Amino acid sequence: MNETWTTVVGNAATRPDFWETAAGVAVARFRLAATVRRWDRKTEGWVDAYTSFYTVWAWRTLAANVAASVSLGEPLLVHGTLRVREREKDQEREKARSGAVEGESGPKRWITAEIDAVAVGHDLTRGTSAFRRVSQAKPLVNAPTGTTSP
């Protein structure tokens, strides 16, 4: 497949949300903010330009490690596949659900940029980090019977 692989350097804009699917697959989601910096000749200094926001999705072991390691505002590097999606929400249905009377009607559309992460790490140009390897527990097998221990 022709997928768009990208690496984005930015800051965690939200705390990671963590849950497991009905099938038991771990999922984590957080927002990443990446601000462009430009050199301003007039002030002879760096200034912020614009900020892009990405929804980062992590799955399985990466999801659990992201949930345990990432905090709001931390500098991160995220590597994964980029997806740009158009979303739509029906305003009439939302008004009926919330009881609102005034406001615009019809569908509300927006575009979102998402990254399916294969790697997430702290940006070590902006601080230090201590790595802890996570070992996965494996059940002990009783030799004579072949059953597992509790």
mmCIF file of N, CA, C and O in Angstrom, residues 6 18 41 52 73 77 87 107-109 112 118 144:
data_model
loop_
_atom_site.group_PDB
_atom_site.id
_atom_site.type_symbol
_atom_site.label_atom_id
_atom_site.label_comp_id
_atom_site.label_asym_id
_atom_site.label_seq_id
_atom_site.Cartn_x
_atom_site.Cartn_y
_atom_site.Cartn_z
ATOM 1 N N THR A 6 5.137 9.547 8.396
ATOM 2 C CA THR A 6 5.573 10.858 8.856
ATOM 3 C C THR A 6 6.148 10.773 10.261
ATOM 4 O O THR A 6 5.830 9.856 11.016
ATOM 5 N N PHE A 18 -7.087 6.160 27.546
ATOM 6 C CA PHE A 18 -6.739 4.747 27.399
ATOM 7 C C PHE A 18 -7.978 3.899 27.657
ATOM 8 O O PHE A 18 -8.727 4.156 28.590
ATOM 9 N N ARG A 41 13.641 38.659 11.329
ATOM 10 C CA ARG A 41 14.807 39.529 11.111
ATOM 11 C C ARG A 41 14.691 40.846 11.867
ATOM 12 O O ARG A 41 15.688 41.409 12.295
ATOM 13 N N SER A 52 -0.128 23.172 14.241
ATOM 14 C CA SER A 52 -0.936 22.087 13.673
ATOM 15 C C SER A 52 -1.219 21.077 14.775
ATOM 16 O O SER A 52 -0.350 20.790 15.603
ATOM 17 N N GLY A 73 1.686 18.343 27.908
ATOM 18 C CA GLY A 73 2.737 19.338 27.702
ATOM 19 C C GLY A 73 4.117 18.794 27.423
ATOM 20 O O GLY A 73 5.026 19.563 27.103
ATOM 21 N N LEU A 77 8.205 12.940 20.083
ATOM 22 C CA LEU A 77 8.362 12.596 18.676
ATOM 23 C C LEU A 77 7.390 11.460 18.408
ATOM 24 O O LEU A 77 7.330 10.504 19.174
ATOM 25 N N ARG A 87 -14.864 14.697 8.618
ATOM 26 C CA ARG A 87 -15.893 14.240 9.553
ATOM 27 C C ARG A 87 -17.144 15.088 9.380
ATOM 28 O O ARG A 87 -17.078 16.223 8.946
ATOM 29 N N PRO A 107 -25.632 19.681 8.580
ATOM 30 C CA PRO A 107 -24.423 18.980 9.019
ATOM 31 C C PRO A 107 -23.267 19.941 9.289
ATOM 32 O O PRO A 107 -23.145 20.982 8.655
ATOM 33 N N LYS A 108 -22.457 19.575 10.257
ATOM 34 C CA LYS A 108 -21.237 20.326 10.570
ATOM 35 C C LYS A 108 -20.076 19.464 10.087
ATOM 36 O O LYS A 108 -19.979 18.290 10.442
ATOM 37 N N ARG A 109 -19.215 20.035 9.270
ATOM 38 C CA ARG A 109 -18.080 19.279 8.713
ATOM 39 C C ARG A 109 -16.770 19.859 9.205
ATOM 40 O O ARG A 109 -16.638 21.060 9.397
ATOM 41 N N THR A 112 -9.800 16.386 9.984
ATOM 42 C CA THR A 112 -8.895 16.032 11.074
ATOM 43 C C THR A 112 -7.690 15.276 10.513
ATOM 44 O O THR A 112 -7.823 14.507 9.554
ATOM 45 N N VAL A 118 3.510 4.109 15.294
ATOM 46 C CA VAL A 118 4.280 2.880 15.492
ATOM 47 C C VAL A 118 5.385 3.117 16.510
ATOM 48 O O VAL A 118 5.943 2.176 17.051
ATOM 49 N N PRO A 144 4.660 -31.716 34.735
ATOM 50 C CA PRO A 144 4.025 -33.036 34.587
ATOM 51 C C PRO A 144 2.642 -32.986 33.946
ATOM 52 O O PRO A 144 2.310 -33.819 33.114
#
